[in-house]
Tab-separated table of C-alpha atoms in Angstrom:
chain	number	residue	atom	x	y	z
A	1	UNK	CA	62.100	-36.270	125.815
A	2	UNK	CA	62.328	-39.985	126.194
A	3	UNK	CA	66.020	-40.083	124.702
A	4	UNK	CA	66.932	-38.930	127.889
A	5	UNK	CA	66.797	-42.290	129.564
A	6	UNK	CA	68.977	-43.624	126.658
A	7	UNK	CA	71.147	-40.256	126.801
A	8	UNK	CA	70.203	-39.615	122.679
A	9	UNK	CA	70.240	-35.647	123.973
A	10	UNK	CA	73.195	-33.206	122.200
A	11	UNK	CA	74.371	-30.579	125.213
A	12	UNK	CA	73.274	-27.837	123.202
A	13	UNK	CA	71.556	-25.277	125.022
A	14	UNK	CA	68.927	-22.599	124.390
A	15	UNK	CA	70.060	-19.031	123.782
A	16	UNK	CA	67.924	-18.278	126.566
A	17	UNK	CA	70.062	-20.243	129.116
A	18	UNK	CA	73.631	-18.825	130.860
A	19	UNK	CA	76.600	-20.618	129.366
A	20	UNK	CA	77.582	-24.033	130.808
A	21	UNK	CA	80.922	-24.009	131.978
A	22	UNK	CA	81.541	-27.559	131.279
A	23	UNK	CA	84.121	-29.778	133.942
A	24	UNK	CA	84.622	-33.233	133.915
A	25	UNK	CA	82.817	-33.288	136.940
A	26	UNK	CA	80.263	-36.014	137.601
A	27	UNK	CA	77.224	-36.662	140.044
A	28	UNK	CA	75.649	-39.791	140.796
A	29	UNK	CA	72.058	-39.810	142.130
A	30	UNK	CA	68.972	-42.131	143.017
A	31	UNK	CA	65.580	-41.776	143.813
A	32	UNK	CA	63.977	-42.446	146.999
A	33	UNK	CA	64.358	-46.339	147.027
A	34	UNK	CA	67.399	-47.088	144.587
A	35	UNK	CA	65.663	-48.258	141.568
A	36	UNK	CA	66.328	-45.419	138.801
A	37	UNK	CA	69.944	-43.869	139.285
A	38	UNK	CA	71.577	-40.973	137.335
A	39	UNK	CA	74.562	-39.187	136.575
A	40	UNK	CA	74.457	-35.752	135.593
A	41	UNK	CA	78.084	-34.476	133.756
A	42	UNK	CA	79.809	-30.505	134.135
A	43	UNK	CA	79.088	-28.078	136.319
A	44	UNK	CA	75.279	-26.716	136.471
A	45	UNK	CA	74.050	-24.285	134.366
A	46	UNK	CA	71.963	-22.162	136.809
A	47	UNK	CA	70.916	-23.604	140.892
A	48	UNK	CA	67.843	-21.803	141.988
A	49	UNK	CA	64.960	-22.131	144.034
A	50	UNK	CA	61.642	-21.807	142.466
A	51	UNK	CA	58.579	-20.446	144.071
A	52	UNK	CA	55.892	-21.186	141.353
A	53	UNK	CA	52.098	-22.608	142.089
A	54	UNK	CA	53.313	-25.735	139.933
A	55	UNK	CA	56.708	-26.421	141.261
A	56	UNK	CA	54.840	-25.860	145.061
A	57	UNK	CA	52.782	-28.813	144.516
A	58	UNK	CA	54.772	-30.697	142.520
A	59	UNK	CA	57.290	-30.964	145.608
A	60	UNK	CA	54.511	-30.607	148.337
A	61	UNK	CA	56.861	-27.363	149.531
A	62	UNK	CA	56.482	-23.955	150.070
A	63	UNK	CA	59.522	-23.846	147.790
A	64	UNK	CA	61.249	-26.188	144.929
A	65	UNK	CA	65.446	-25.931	144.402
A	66	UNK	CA	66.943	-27.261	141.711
A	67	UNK	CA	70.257	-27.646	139.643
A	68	UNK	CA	69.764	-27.394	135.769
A	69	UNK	CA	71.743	-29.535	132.979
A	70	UNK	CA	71.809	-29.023	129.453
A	71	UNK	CA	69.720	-32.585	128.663
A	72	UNK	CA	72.684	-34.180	127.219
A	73	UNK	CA	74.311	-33.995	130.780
A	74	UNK	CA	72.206	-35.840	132.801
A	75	UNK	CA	71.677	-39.827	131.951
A	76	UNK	CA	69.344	-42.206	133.166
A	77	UNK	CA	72.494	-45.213	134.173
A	78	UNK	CA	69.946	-47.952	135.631
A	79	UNK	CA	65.844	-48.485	136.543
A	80	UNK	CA	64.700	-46.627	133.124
A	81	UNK	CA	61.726	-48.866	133.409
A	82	UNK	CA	60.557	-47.447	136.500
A	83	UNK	CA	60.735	-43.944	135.305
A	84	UNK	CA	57.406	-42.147	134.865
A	85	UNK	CA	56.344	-39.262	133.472
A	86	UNK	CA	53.440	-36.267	133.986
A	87	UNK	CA	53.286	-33.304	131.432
A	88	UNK	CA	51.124	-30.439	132.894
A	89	UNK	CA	52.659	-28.345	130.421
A	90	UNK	CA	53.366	-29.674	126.457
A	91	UNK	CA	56.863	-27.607	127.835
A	92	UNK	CA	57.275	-29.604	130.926
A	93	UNK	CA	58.017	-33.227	132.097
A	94	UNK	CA	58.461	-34.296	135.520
A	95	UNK	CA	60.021	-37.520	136.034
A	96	UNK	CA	59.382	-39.723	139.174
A	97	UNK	CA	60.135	-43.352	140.048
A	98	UNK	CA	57.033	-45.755	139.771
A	99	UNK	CA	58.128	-48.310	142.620
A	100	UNK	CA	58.676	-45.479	145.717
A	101	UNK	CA	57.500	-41.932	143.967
A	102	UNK	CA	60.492	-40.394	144.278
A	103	UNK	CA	60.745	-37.204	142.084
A	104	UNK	CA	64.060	-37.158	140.044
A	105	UNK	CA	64.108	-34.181	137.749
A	106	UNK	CA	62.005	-32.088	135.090
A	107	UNK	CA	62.702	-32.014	131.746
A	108	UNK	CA	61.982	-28.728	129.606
A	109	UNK	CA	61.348	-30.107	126.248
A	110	UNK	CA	61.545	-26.518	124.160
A	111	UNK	CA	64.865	-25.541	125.726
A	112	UNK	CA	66.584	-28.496	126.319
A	113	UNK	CA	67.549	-28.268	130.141
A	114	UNK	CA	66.948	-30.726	132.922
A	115	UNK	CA	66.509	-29.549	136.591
A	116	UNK	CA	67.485	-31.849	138.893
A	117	UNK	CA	66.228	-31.879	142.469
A	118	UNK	CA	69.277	-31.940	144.257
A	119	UNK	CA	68.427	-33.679	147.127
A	120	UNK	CA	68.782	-36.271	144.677
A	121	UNK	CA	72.252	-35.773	144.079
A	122	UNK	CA	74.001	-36.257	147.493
A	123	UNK	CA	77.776	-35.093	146.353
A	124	UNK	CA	76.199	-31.522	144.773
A	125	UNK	CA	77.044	-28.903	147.121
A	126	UNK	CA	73.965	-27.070	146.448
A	127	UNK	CA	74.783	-22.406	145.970
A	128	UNK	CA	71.306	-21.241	144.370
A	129	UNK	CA	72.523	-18.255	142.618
A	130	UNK	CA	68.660	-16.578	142.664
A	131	UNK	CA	64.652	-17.128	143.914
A	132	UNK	CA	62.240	-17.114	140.086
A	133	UNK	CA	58.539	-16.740	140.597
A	134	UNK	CA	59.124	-14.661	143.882
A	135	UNK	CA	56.072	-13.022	142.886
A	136	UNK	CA	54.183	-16.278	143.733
A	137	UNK	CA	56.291	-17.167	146.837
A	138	UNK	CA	54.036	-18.702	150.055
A	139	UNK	CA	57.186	-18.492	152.286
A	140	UNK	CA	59.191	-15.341	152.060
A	141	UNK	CA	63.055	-16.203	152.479
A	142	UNK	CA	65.104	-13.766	154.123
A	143	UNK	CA	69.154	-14.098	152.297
A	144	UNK	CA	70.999	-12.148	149.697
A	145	UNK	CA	69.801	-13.458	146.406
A	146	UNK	CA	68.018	-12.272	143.724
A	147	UNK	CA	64.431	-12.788	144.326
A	148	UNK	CA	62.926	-12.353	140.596
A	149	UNK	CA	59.412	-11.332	139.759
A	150	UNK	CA	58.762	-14.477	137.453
A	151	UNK	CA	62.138	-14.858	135.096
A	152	UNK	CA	65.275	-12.932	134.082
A	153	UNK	CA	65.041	-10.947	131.747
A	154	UNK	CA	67.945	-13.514	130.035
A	155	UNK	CA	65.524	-16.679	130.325
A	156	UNK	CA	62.335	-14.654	128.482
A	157	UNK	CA	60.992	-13.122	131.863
A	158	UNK	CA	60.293	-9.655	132.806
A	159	UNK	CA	63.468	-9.297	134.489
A	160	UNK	CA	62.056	-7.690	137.543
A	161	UNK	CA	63.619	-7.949	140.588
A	162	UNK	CA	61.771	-7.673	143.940
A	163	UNK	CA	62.418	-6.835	147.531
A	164	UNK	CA	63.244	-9.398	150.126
């Protein structure tokens, strides 16, 4: 999804994801050392935390949160040239900065969202609404959220929900 650095993305969103409700909200984010900065538009569609084998060692975490854009939302504003890319997936593409490493976000090419790490967005007041891949989780956390086998049932997963 390279017209994501030049913003070329419509918001529309999958049928699989919640509605956006969209504010004229924005966020303004860097990575690690300053050189690629963002701005993501609206409120998030979905904040979650995701347990997954891939997300794990993508973030070096027992556990990856995130805040998800449709990909028109979020725009690369300066340091495009230092943004890299890895696919693991033809359906994933996480995006890090090439001068400090700094992990930015991860575009989902078939649906047309973008999670952003929010760590990397220091004005998002971060409320994860639910846990996806508990299944696969390495640290078990103890709250009130959903903590969902793989998916809902709404975003093509089983829908099953499991116990804290």
């Amino acid at each position: 999804m390279v017209g994501l650095a030049t913003g070329g993305y419509s918001s529309a969103q999958s049928p699989r994801e919640p509605p956006l409700r969209m504010s004229s909200k924005t966020y303004k984010g860097k990575c690690f050392c300053g050189a690629v900065e963002l701005v993501t538009t609206g409120a998030p569609a979905l904040m979650a935390y995701c347990h997954c084998e891939s997300c794990r060692r993508w973030a070096a975490s027992p556990v990856s949160a995130f805040a998800r854009w449709p990909a028109g939302a979020v725009k690369i504003t300066a340091g495009a040239e230092h943004l890299a890319s890895v696919n693991k997936t033809p359906h994933t593409a996480r995006k890090w900065c090439t001068r400090c490493g700094g992990h930015l976000f991860m575009e989902h090419t078939e649906t047309r969202v973008v999670d952003v790490y929010p760590a990397v967005l220091p004005g998002l007041e971060f409320k994860p609404r639910e846990h996806l891949h508990y299944q696969e989780a390495v640290l078990r956390i103890v709250d009130s959220l959903p903590k969902n086998k793989d998916l809902a049932r709404a975003a093509g997963g089983s829908g099953v929900l499991l116990p804290s």
